[in-house]
GROMACS .gro file of N, CA, C and O in nm:
model
  516
    1MET      N    1   0.398   9.619   0.569
    1MET     CA    2   0.326   9.524   0.496
    1MET      C    3   0.268   9.408   0.685
    1MET      O    4   0.136   9.379   0.681
    2SER      N    5   0.339   9.399   0.844
    2SER     CA    6   0.249   9.359   0.936
    2SER      C    7   0.080   9.505   0.898
    2SER      O    8  -0.062   9.333   0.978
    3THR      N    9   0.076   9.600   0.890
    3THR     CA   10  -0.076   9.611   0.871
    3THR      C   11  -0.185   9.581   0.800
    3THR      O   12  -0.316   9.554   0.803
    4ASP      N   13  -0.145   9.515   0.684
    4ASP     CA   14  -0.226   9.409   0.575
    4ASP      C   15  -0.257   9.356   0.658
    4ASP      O   16  -0.339   9.303   0.692
    5THR      N   17  -0.130   9.239   0.716
    5THR     CA   18  -0.146   9.120   0.819
    5THR      C   19  -0.247   9.117   0.886
    5THR      O   20  -0.383   8.996   0.914
    6ASP      N   21  -0.266   9.249   0.960
    6ASP     CA   22  -0.287   9.279   1.130
    6ASP      C   23  -0.449   9.341   1.052
    6ASP      O   24  -0.578   9.303   1.113
    7ALA      N   25  -0.463   9.372   0.915
    7ALA     CA   26  -0.585   9.424   0.911
    7ALA      C   27  -0.669   9.256   0.834
    7ALA      O   28  -0.785   9.290   0.878
    8ALA      N   29  -0.583   9.119   0.776
    8ALA     CA   30  -0.591   9.066   0.762
    8ALA      C   31  -0.716   9.029   0.835
    8ALA      O   32  -0.802   8.941   0.807
    9ASP      N   33  -0.622   8.965   0.945
    9ASP     CA   34  -0.588   8.858   1.045
    9ASP      C   35  -0.741   8.990   1.126
    9ASP      O   36  -0.848   8.791   1.154
   10ALA      N   37  -0.722   9.086   1.176
   10ALA     CA   38  -0.871   9.139   1.198
   10ALA      C   39  -0.992   9.117   1.182
   10ALA      O   40  -1.104   9.032   1.188
   11GLU      N   41  -1.018   9.100   1.054
   11GLU     CA   42  -1.154   9.056   0.936
   11GLU      C   43  -1.146   8.927   0.942
   11GLU      O   44  -1.230   8.840   0.969
   12ASN      N   45  -1.099   8.832   0.952
   12ASN     CA   46  -1.056   8.690   0.962
   12ASN      C   47  -1.186   8.673   1.073
   12ASN      O   48  -1.183   8.556   1.066
   13GLU      N   49  -1.099   8.735   1.206
   13GLU     CA   50  -1.157   8.650   1.320
   13GLU      C   51  -1.290   8.755   1.364
   13GLU      O   52  -1.379   8.663   1.422
   14LEU      N   53  -1.375   8.896   1.307
   14LEU     CA   54  -1.430   8.914   1.307
   14LEU      C   55  -1.567   8.867   1.186
   14LEU      O   56  -1.649   8.798   1.239
   15ARG      N   57  -1.459   8.819   1.059
   15ARG     CA   58  -1.604   8.656   1.010
   15ARG      C   59  -1.622   8.575   1.130
   15ARG      O   60  -1.740   8.574   1.152
   16GLU      N   61  -1.443   8.547   1.201
   16GLU     CA   62  -1.503   8.396   1.242
   16GLU      C   63  -1.616   8.414   1.376
   16GLU      O   64  -1.732   8.320   1.421
   17ARG      N   65  -1.628   8.605   1.474
   17ARG     CA   66  -1.731   8.580   1.542
   17ARG      C   67  -1.836   8.633   1.481
   17ARG      O   68  -1.926   8.514   1.573
   18ILE      N   69  -1.855   8.643   1.366
   18ILE     CA   70  -1.964   8.647   1.271
   18ILE      C   71  -2.071   8.507   1.246
   18ILE      O   72  -2.172   8.504   1.317
   19THR      N   73  -1.974   8.433   1.184
   19THR     CA   74  -2.090   8.337   1.198
   19THR      C   75  -2.041   8.243   1.320
   19THR      O   76  -2.228   8.132   1.359
   20ASN      N   77  -1.993   8.197   1.379
   20ASN     CA   78  -2.051   8.113   1.518
   20ASN      C   79  -2.156   8.200   1.593
   20ASN      O   80  -2.211   8.104   1.644
   21PHE      N   81  -2.168   8.378   1.589
   21PHE     CA   82  -2.264   8.409   1.683
   21PHE      C   83  -2.406   8.318   1.591
   21PHE      O   84  -2.490   8.324   1.575
   22LEU      N   85  -2.375   8.340   1.459
   22LEU     CA   86  -2.486   8.330   1.367
   22LEU      C   87  -2.580   8.188   1.413
   22LEU      O   88  -2.665   8.105   1.410
   23ARG      N   89  -2.440   8.084   1.444
   23ARG     CA   90  -2.462   7.871   1.440
   23ARG      C   91  -2.509   7.908   1.614
   23ARG      O   92  -2.617   7.862   1.563
   24ARG      N   93  -2.442   7.995   1.716
   24ARG     CA   94  -2.480   7.974   1.776
   24ARG      C   95  -2.609   7.997   1.825
   24ARG      O   96  -2.697   7.950   1.877
   25ASN      N   97  -2.626   8.121   1.778
   25ASN     CA   98  -2.787   8.207   1.844
   25ASN      C   99  -2.873   8.157   1.699
   25ASN      O  100  -3.044   8.211   1.782
   26PHE      N  101  -2.885   8.063   1.619
   26PHE     CA  102  -2.989   8.076   1.479
   26PHE      C  103  -2.993   7.931   1.462
   26PHE      O  104  -2.913   7.907   1.334
   27PRO      N  105  -2.946   7.804   1.509
   27PRO     CA  106  -2.918   7.702   1.467
   27PRO      C  107  -3.059   7.673   1.448
   27PRO      O  108  -3.048   7.598   1.312
   28GLN      N  109  -3.174   7.722   1.415
   28GLN     CA  110  -3.268   7.666   1.343
   28GLN      C  111  -3.318   7.662   1.199
   28GLN      O  112  -3.351   7.632   1.150
   29ILE      N  113  -3.228   7.762   1.214
   29ILE     CA  114  -3.162   7.749   1.014
   29ILE      C  115  -3.122   7.647   0.939
   29ILE      O  116  -3.175   7.631   0.833
   30GLN      N  117  -3.038   7.634   1.034
   30GLN     CA  118  -2.942   7.489   0.934
   30GLN      C  119  -3.054   7.353   0.984
   30GLN      O  120  -3.103   7.280   0.902
   31MET      N  121  -3.176   7.367   1.111
   31MET     CA  122  -3.200   7.196   1.126
   31MET      C  123  -3.320   7.258   0.989
   31MET      O  124  -3.376   7.147   1.070
   32HIS      N  125  -3.381   7.350   1.035
   32HIS     CA  126  -3.430   7.367   0.937
   32HIS      C  127  -3.455   7.374   0.764
   32HIS      O  128  -3.528   7.353   0.682
   33GLY      N  129  -3.320   7.262   0.763
   33GLY     CA  130  -3.272   7.282   0.580
   33GLY      C  131  -3.208   7.429   0.514
   33GLY      O  132  -3.212   7.414   0.340
   34GLY      N  133  -3.164   7.519   0.595
   34GLY     CA  134  -3.107   7.679   0.556
   34GLY      C  135  -2.993   7.697   0.620
   34GLY      O  136  -2.958   7.619   0.649
   35SER      N  137  -2.964   7.789   0.571
   35SER     CA  138  -2.801   7.857   0.584
   35SER      C  139  -2.763   7.959   0.522
   35SER      O  140  -2.866   8.067   0.561
   36ALA      N  141  -2.710   8.022   0.637
   36ALA     CA  142  -2.723   8.175   0.605
   36ALA      C  143  -2.583   8.180   0.631
   36ALA      O  144  -2.453   8.114   0.718
   37ALA      N  145  -2.462   8.259   0.570
   37ALA     CA  146  -2.317   8.284   0.529
   37ALA      C  147  -2.362   8.465   0.508
   37ALA      O  148  -2.395   8.522   0.463
   38ILE      N  149  -2.232   8.473   0.525
   38ILE     CA  150  -2.115   8.631   0.490
   38ILE      C  151  -2.172   8.690   0.354
   38ILE      O  152  -2.111   8.578   0.280
   39ALA      N  153  -2.231   8.752   0.251
   39ALA     CA  154  -2.219   8.778   0.141
   39ALA      C  155  -2.117   8.881   0.134
   39ALA      O  156  -2.067   8.851   0.049
   40HIS      N  157  -2.088   9.005   0.235
   40HIS     CA  158  -2.065   9.097   0.188
   40HIS      C  159  -2.007   9.176   0.337
   40HIS      O  160  -2.052   9.154   0.462
   41LEU      N  161  -1.906   9.209   0.412
   41LEU     CA  162  -1.893   9.173   0.499
   41LEU      C  163  -1.726   9.364   0.472
   41LEU      O  164  -1.662   9.326   0.417
   42ASP      N  165  -1.821   9.489   0.569
   42ASP     CA  166  -1.725   9.646   0.523
   42ASP      C  167  -1.623   9.657   0.713
   42ASP      O  168  -1.792   9.708   0.748
   43ARG      N  169  -1.563   9.603   0.779
   43ARG     CA  170  -1.535   9.624   0.847
   43ARG      C  171  -1.484   9.770   0.911
   43ARG      O  172  -1.532   9.836   1.031
   44GLU      N  173  -1.431   9.861   0.797
   44GLU     CA  174  -1.429  10.000   0.827
   44GLU      C  175  -1.561  10.023   0.832
   44GLU      O  176  -1.570  10.154   0.886
   45LYS      N  177  -1.702   9.986   0.810
   45LYS     CA  178  -1.775  10.108   0.766
   45LYS      C  179  -1.906  10.058   0.882
   45LYS      O  180  -1.993  10.014   0.928
   46GLY      N  181  -1.847   9.895   0.989
   46GLY     CA  182  -1.932   9.903   1.043
   46GLY      C  183  -2.019   9.771   0.996
   46GLY      O  184  -2.122   9.785   1.036
   47GLU      N  185  -1.987   9.725   0.849
   47GLU     CA  186  -2.139   9.705   0.774
   47GLU      C  187  -2.175   9.478   0.739
   47GLU      O  188  -2.027   9.493   0.688
   48VAL      N  189  -2.221   9.444   0.771
   48VAL     CA  190  -2.247   9.312   0.690
   48VAL      C  191  -2.327   9.226   0.657
   48VAL      O  192  -2.394   9.301   0.696
   49THR      N  193  -2.322   9.208   0.464
   49THR     CA  194  -2.523   9.191   0.474
   49THR      C  195  -2.459   9.011   0.478
   49THR      O  196  -2.340   8.948   0.482
   50VAL      N  197  -2.548   8.949   0.567
   50VAL     CA  198  -2.583   8.773   0.554
   50VAL      C  199  -2.675   8.771   0.423
   50VAL      O  200  -2.791   8.790   0.434
   51GLN      N  201  -2.662   8.652   0.406
   51GLN     CA  202  -2.715   8.624   0.282
   51GLN      C  203  -2.869   8.455   0.381
   51GLN      O  204  -2.698   8.442   0.386
   52LEU      N  205  -2.934   8.456   0.351
   52LEU     CA  206  -2.953   8.299   0.421
   52LEU      C  207  -3.013   8.216   0.332
   52LEU      O  208  -3.107   8.284   0.155
   53GLY      N  209  -2.990   8.069   0.250
   53GLY     CA  210  -3.020   8.081   0.154
   53GLY      C  211  -3.130   7.842   0.196
   53GLY      O  212  -3.143   7.908   0.335
   54GLY      N  213  -3.098   7.785   0.107
   54GLY     CA  214  -3.182   7.661   0.074
   54GLY      C  215  -3.359   7.715   0.133
   54GLY      O  216  -3.370   7.815   0.059
   55ALA      N  217  -3.368   7.694   0.240
   55ALA     CA  218  -3.534   7.634   0.296
   55ALA      C  219  -3.540   7.754   0.308
   55ALA      O  220  -3.694   7.814   0.363
   56CYS      N  221  -3.443   7.893   0.403
   56CYS     CA  222  -3.498   8.000   0.384
   56CYS      C  223  -3.572   8.063   0.353
   56CYS      O  224  -3.640   8.148   0.267
   57SER      N  225  -3.551   8.070   0.179
   57SER     CA  226  -3.629   8.096   0.028
   57SER      C  227  -3.746   8.082   0.076
   57SER      O  228  -3.834   8.210  -0.029
   58GLY      N  229  -3.784   8.011   0.083
   58GLY     CA  230  -3.942   8.001   0.070
   58GLY      C  231  -4.022   8.053   0.201
   58GLY      O  232  -4.154   8.031   0.254
   59CYS      N  233  -3.852   7.986   0.336
   59CYS     CA  234  -4.009   8.009   0.449
   59CYS      C  235  -4.018   8.169   0.506
   59CYS      O  236  -4.042   8.237   0.476
   60GLY      N  237  -4.198   8.145   0.623
   60GLY     CA  238  -4.295   8.322   0.624
   60GLY      C  239  -4.200   8.285   0.725
   60GLY      O  240  -4.271   8.404   0.782
   61ILE      N  241  -4.133   8.217   0.706
   61ILE     CA  242  -4.075   8.243   0.916
   61ILE      C  243  -3.990   8.353   0.914
   61ILE      O  244  -3.911   8.423   0.965
   62SER      N  245  -3.871   8.319   0.787
   62SER     CA  246  -3.767   8.449   0.727
   62SER      C  247  -3.755   8.573   0.800
   62SER      O  248  -3.674   8.653   0.817
   63PRO      N  249  -3.851   8.623   0.694
   63PRO     CA  250  -3.925   8.815   0.721
   63PRO      C  251  -3.851   8.835   0.910
   63PRO      O  252  -3.762   8.934   0.985
   64MET      N  253  -3.917   8.749   0.998
   64MET     CA  254  -3.842   8.796   1.173
   64MET      C  255  -3.749   8.678   1.123
   64MET      O  256  -3.653   8.750   1.270
   65THR      N  257  -3.702   8.582   1.126
   65THR     CA  258  -3.503   8.541   1.160
   65THR      C  259  -3.460   8.664   1.067
   65THR      O  260  -3.323   8.679   1.166
   66ILE      N  261  -3.468   8.724   1.011
   66ILE     CA  262  -3.439   8.871   0.929
   66ILE      C  263  -3.457   8.946   1.095
   66ILE      O  264  -3.274   8.995   1.107
   67GLN      N  265  -3.552   8.982   1.127
   67GLN     CA  266  -3.519   9.106   1.220
   67GLN      C  267  -3.457   9.050   1.275
   67GLN      O  268  -3.390   9.175   1.373
   68ALA      N  269  -3.454   8.960   1.405
   68ALA     CA  270  -3.403   8.888   1.495
   68ALA      C  271  -3.223   8.918   1.490
   68ALA      O  272  -3.176   8.952   1.521
   69ILE      N  273  -3.136   8.866   1.359
   69ILE     CA  274  -3.020   8.858   1.355
   69ILE      C  275  -2.967   9.016   1.336
   69ILE      O  276  -2.932   9.018   1.349
   70LYS      N  277  -3.063   9.078   1.333
   70LYS     CA  278  -3.065   9.263   1.271
   70LYS      C  279  -3.030   9.287   1.327
   70LYS      O  280  -2.965   9.414   1.435
   71SER      N  281  -3.164   9.216   1.514
   71SER     CA  282  -3.173   9.364   1.619
   71SER      C  283  -3.017   9.317   1.710
   71SER      O  284  -2.997   9.393   1.763
   72ARG      N  285  -2.960   9.165   1.694
   72ARG     CA  286  -2.897   9.122   1.823
   72ARG      C  287  -2.744   9.120   1.769
   72ARG      O  288  -2.673   9.102   1.872
   73MET      N  289  -2.723   9.117   1.628
   73MET     CA  290  -2.629   9.073   1.588
   73MET      C  291  -2.497   9.214   1.643
   73MET      O  292  -2.406   9.176   1.628
   74VAL      N  293  -2.616   9.358   1.633
   74VAL     CA  294  -2.522   9.469   1.667
   74VAL      C  295  -2.508   9.533   1.793
   74VAL      O  296  -2.422   9.559   1.853
   75LYS      N  297  -2.602   9.436   1.826
   75LYS     CA  298  -2.582   9.444   2.004
   75LYS      C  299  -2.447   9.362   2.029
   75LYS      O  300  -2.389   9.456   2.184
   76GLU      N  301  -2.473   9.250   2.008
   76GLU     CA  302  -2.306   9.112   2.049
   76GLU      C  303  -2.189   9.128   1.992
   76GLU      O  304  -2.065   9.120   2.053
   77ILE      N  305  -2.164   9.155   1.862
   77ILE     CA  306  -2.055   9.227   1.824
   77ILE      C  307  -2.032   9.356   1.827
   77ILE      O  308  -2.098   9.446   1.682
   78PRO      N  309  -1.957   9.464   1.855
   78PRO     CA  310  -1.987   9.615   1.862
   78PRO      C  311  -1.955   9.650   1.763
   78PRO      O  312  -2.000   9.773   1.782
   79GLU      N  313  -1.827   9.604   1.664
   79GLU     CA  314  -1.735   9.611   1.559
   79GLU      C  315  -1.950   9.680   1.460
   79GLU      O  316  -1.912   9.724   1.393
   80ILE      N  317  -2.072   9.547   1.464
   80ILE     CA  318  -2.068   9.638   1.350
   80ILE      C  319  -2.227   9.696   1.386
   80ILE      O  320  -2.279   9.641   1.516
   81GLU      N  321  -2.192   9.771   1.223
   81GLU     CA  322  -2.293   9.818   1.329
   81GLU      C  323  -2.451   9.884   1.218
   81GLU      O  324  -2.568   9.905   1.282
   82THR      N  325  -2.422   9.769   1.154
   82THR     CA  326  -2.579   9.831   1.025
   82THR      C  327  -2.524   9.683   0.934
   82THR      O  328  -2.440   9.574   0.925
   83VAL      N  329  -2.663   9.578   0.984
   83VAL     CA  330  -2.648   9.397   0.937
   83VAL      C  331  -2.829   9.413   0.896
   83VAL      O  332  -2.877   9.484   0.804
   84HIS      N  333  -2.757   9.416   0.678
   84HIS     CA  334  -2.824   9.365   0.556
   84HIS      C  335  -2.854   9.230   0.606
   84HIS      O  336  -2.737   9.095   0.560
   85ALA      N  337  -2.960   9.158   0.595
   85ALA     CA  338  -2.987   9.004   0.565
   85ALA      C  339  -3.095   9.003   0.381
   85ALA      O  340  -3.174   9.135   0.446
   86ASP      N  341  -3.098   8.915   0.375
   86ASP     CA  342  -3.147   8.896   0.247
   86ASP      C  343  -3.196   8.728   0.247
   86ASP      O  344  -3.099   8.614   0.306
   87THR      N  345  -3.322   8.671   0.218
   87THR     CA  346  -3.364   8.524   0.171
   87THR      C  347  -3.272   8.550   0.021
   87THR      O  348  -3.277   8.396  -0.049
   88GLY      N  349  -3.233   8.610  -0.082
   88GLY     CA  350  -3.208   8.616  -0.203
   88GLY      C  351  -3.341   8.607  -0.283
   88GLY      O  352  -3.312   8.601  -0.456
   89ALA      N  353  -3.467   8.592  -0.274
   89ALA     CA  354  -3.572   8.609  -0.311
   89ALA      C  355  -3.581   8.716  -0.462
   89ALA      O  356  -3.669   8.740  -0.476
   90SER      N  357  -3.580   8.860  -0.317
   90SER     CA  358  -3.580   8.844  -0.413
   90SER      C  359  -3.491   8.958  -0.487
   90SER      O  360  -3.439   9.127  -0.502
   91ALA      N  361  -3.351   8.905  -0.484
   91ALA     CA  362  -3.206   8.966  -0.577
   91ALA      C  363  -3.227   9.007  -0.660
   91ALA      O  364  -3.325   8.908  -0.736
   92GLY      N  365  -3.193   9.075  -0.662
   92GLY     CA  366  -3.149   9.104  -0.859
   92GLY      C  367  -3.080   9.085  -0.930
   92GLY      O  368  -2.962   9.003  -0.869
   93ALA      N  369  -3.029   9.164  -1.037
   93ALA     CA  370  -2.951   9.154  -1.153
   93ALA      C  371  -2.776   9.183  -1.061
   93ALA      O  372  -2.702   9.129  -1.091
   94ASP      N  373  -2.764   9.227  -0.983
   94ASP     CA  374  -2.633   9.229  -0.866
   94ASP      C  375  -2.588   9.130  -0.744
   94ASP      O  376  -2.484   9.016  -0.812
   95GLY      N  377  -2.712   9.025  -0.696
   95GLY     CA  378  -2.655   8.889  -0.647
   95GLY      C  379  -2.763   8.794  -0.708
   95GLY      O  380  -2.795   8.724  -0.621
   96ASP      N  381  -2.825   8.790  -0.843
   96ASP     CA  382  -2.901   8.714  -0.888
   96ASP      C  383  -2.911   8.556  -0.859
   96ASP      O  384  -2.787   8.536  -0.821
   97LEU      N  385  -2.944   8.509  -0.707
   97LEU     CA  386  -2.995   8.438  -0.663
   97LEU      C  387  -3.115   8.398  -0.704
   97LEU      O  388  -3.087   8.265  -0.615
   98GLY      N  389  -3.126   8.380  -0.861
   98GLY     CA  390  -3.285   8.338  -0.913
   98GLY      C  391  -3.426   8.428  -0.844
   98GLY      O  392  -3.516   8.367  -0.878
   99GLY      N  393  -3.371   8.512  -0.829
   99GLY     CA  394  -3.501   8.624  -0.864
   99GLY      C  395  -3.457   8.672  -0.994
   99GLY      O  396  -3.451   8.639  -1.022
  100THR      N  397  -3.621   8.812  -0.962
  100THR     CA  398  -3.658   8.822  -1.042
  100THR      C  399  -3.655   9.029  -1.088
  100THR      O  400  -3.623   9.031  -0.934
  101SER      N  401  -3.574   9.062  -1.143
  101SER     CA  402  -3.572   9.141  -1.101
  101SER      C  403  -3.569   9.307  -1.185
  101SER      O  404  -3.766   9.219  -1.220
  102SER      N  405  -3.638   9.392  -1.140
  102SER     CA  406  -3.786   9.497  -1.133
  102SER      C  407  -3.779   9.557  -1.264
  102SER      O  408  -3.852   9.615  -1.242
  103GLY      N  409  -3.661   9.482  -1.333
  103GLY     CA  410  -3.706   9.522  -1.488
  103GLY      C  411  -3.710   9.429  -1.570
  103GLY      O  412  -3.652   9.437  -1.678
  104GLY      N  413  -3.887   9.341  -1.493
  104GLY     CA  414  -3.898   9.256  -1.605
  104GLY      C  415  -3.932   9.109  -1.462
  104GLY      O  416  -3.909   9.120  -1.402
  105GLY      N  417  -3.934   9.060  -1.639
  105GLY     CA  418  -3.929   8.863  -1.589
  105GLY      C  419  -4.127   8.835  -1.597
  105GLY      O  420  -4.192   8.931  -1.593
  106MET      N  421  -4.073   8.725  -1.483
  106MET     CA  422  -4.270   8.644  -1.491
  106MET      C  423  -4.277   8.727  -1.367
  106MET      O  424  -4.264   8.724  -1.211
  107SER      N  425  -4.463   8.736  -1.423
  107SER     CA  426  -4.538   8.752  -1.265
  107SER      C  427  -4.627   8.618  -1.252
  107SER      O  428  -4.655   8.523  -1.320
  108PRO      N  429  -4.664   8.637  -1.112
  108PRO     CA  430  -4.812   8.493  -1.111
  108PRO      C  431  -4.896   8.539  -1.157
  108PRO      O  432  -4.953   8.636  -1.211
  109SER      N  433  -4.938   8.423  -1.252
  109SER     CA  434  -5.072   8.412  -1.317
  109SER      C  435  -5.163   8.356  -1.216
  109SER      O  436  -5.040   8.196  -1.152
  110PHE      N  437  -5.283   8.313  -1.194
  110PHE     CA  438  -5.406   8.218  -1.115
  110PHE      C  439  -5.486   8.180  -1.202
  110PHE      O  440  -5.512   8.210  -1.282
  111PRO      N  441  -5.510   8.094  -1.244
  111PRO     CA  442  -5.654   7.971  -1.261
  111PRO      C  443  -5.784   8.158  -1.323
  111PRO      O  444  -5.827   8.218  -1.200
  112GLY      N  445  -5.776   8.149  -1.378
  112GLY     CA  446  -5.927   8.245  -1.452
  112GLY      C  447  -5.966   8.367  -1.467
  112GLY      O  448  -5.935   8.393  -1.548
  113GLU      N  449  -5.817   8.396  -1.466
  113GLU     CA  450  -5.721   8.534  -1.533
  113GLU      C  451  -5.622   8.484  -1.592
  113GLU      O  452  -5.590   8.452  -1.637
  114THR      N  453  -5.677   8.602  -1.724
  114THR     CA  454  -5.570   8.583  -1.861
  114THR      C  455  -5.522   8.643  -1.873
  114THR      O  456  -5.591   8.793  -1.839
  115THR      N  457  -5.387   8.710  -1.972
  115THR     CA  458  -5.350   8.803  -2.024
  115THR      C  459  -5.291   8.811  -2.154
  115THR      O  460  -5.281   8.938  -2.137
  116ASP      N  461  -5.361   8.695  -2.203
  116ASP     CA  462  -5.380   8.821  -2.330
  116ASP      C  463  -5.523   8.815  -2.386
  116ASP      O  464  -5.593   8.745  -2.322
  117ASP      N  465  -5.521   8.924  -2.505
  117ASP     CA  466  -5.707   8.908  -2.534
  117ASP      C  467  -5.768   8.803  -2.641
  117ASP      O  468  -5.791   8.856  -2.681
  118ASP      N  469  -5.717   8.678  -2.609
  118ASP     CA  470  -5.748   8.530  -2.681
  118ASP      C  471  -5.977   8.517  -2.622
  118ASP      O  472  -6.104   8.480  -2.663
  119GLY      N  473  -5.960   8.643  -2.548
  119GLY     CA  474  -6.128   8.511  -2.513
  119GLY      C  475  -6.142   8.472  -2.389
  119GLY      O  476  -6.234   8.430  -2.321
  120GLY      N  477  -6.015   8.396  -2.371
  120GLY     CA  478  -6.045   8.266  -2.335
  120GLY      C  479  -6.043   8.208  -2.186
  120GLY      O  480  -5.960   8.397  -2.139
  121ASP      N  481  -6.083   8.185  -2.156
  121ASP     CA  482  -6.122   8.118  -1.975
  121ASP      C  483  -5.931   8.039  -1.946
  121ASP      O  484  -5.997   7.917  -1.966
  122ASP      N  485  -5.892   8.072  -1.903
  122ASP     CA  486  -5.795   7.984  -1.852
  122ASP      C  487  -5.816   7.962  -1.681
  122ASP      O  488  -5.858   8.013  -1.620
  123GLU      N  489  -5.924   7.902  -1.700
  123GLU     CA  490  -5.924   7.715  -1.569
  123GLU      C  491  -5.816   7.596  -1.537
  123GLU      O  492  -5.825   7.568  -1.401
  124GLY      N  493  -5.732   7.685  -1.571
  124GLY     CA  494  -5.595   7.610  -1.503
  124GLY      C  495  -5.595   7.478  -1.584
  124GLY      O  496  -5.660   7.429  -1.661
  125PRO      N  497  -5.498   7.406  -1.537
  125PRO     CA  498  -5.467   7.248  -1.620
  125PRO      C  499  -5.535   7.152  -1.575
  125PRO      O  500  -5.638   7.155  -1.433
  126GLN      N  501  -5.600   7.011  -1.597
  126GLN     CA  502  -5.747   6.975  -1.621
  126GLN      C  503  -5.647   6.858  -1.551
  126GLN      O  504  -5.556   6.804  -1.552
  127ALA      N  505  -5.707   6.815  -1.435
  127ALA     CA  506  -5.720   6.660  -1.329
  127ALA      C  507  -5.721   6.558  -1.452
  127ALA      O  508  -5.760   6.551  -1.564
  128PRO      N  509  -5.581   6.455  -1.405
  128PRO     CA  510  -5.617   6.326  -1.538
  128PRO      C  511  -5.696   6.200  -1.480
  128PRO      O  512  -5.653   6.138  -1.568
  129PHE      N  513  -5.794   6.238  -1.444
  129PHE     CA  514  -5.909   6.159  -1.423
  129PHE      C  515  -6.080   6.184  -1.433
  129PHE      O  516  -6.113   6.279  -1.446
   0.00000   0.00000   0.00000
């Protein structure tokens, strides 16, 4: 029984170190209305999945933040060998956080572009004035 307790303690300690790493090294995430959380941790494989949410989902800087998290975490936390990080904007059916899966869904449309064959020209919504 103490082995299970030791493993749970070690995982909790590693989770705390990862959370502290994110807070200490990336305070701008929270300062700008975003969030970072551990979505999955596999201590045996040395893998962690970090999910960025809130304002990170629409932020143009989030790809650079993700790259920084991936490269710096493996250097600072020796138990972690692989970091997966995502903003959730592209999450599919397994982690559906508002994204669209590749099996369908809606695609963006633009004024002047039509997808139906009625021959009409879609100029978008009319201004109220």
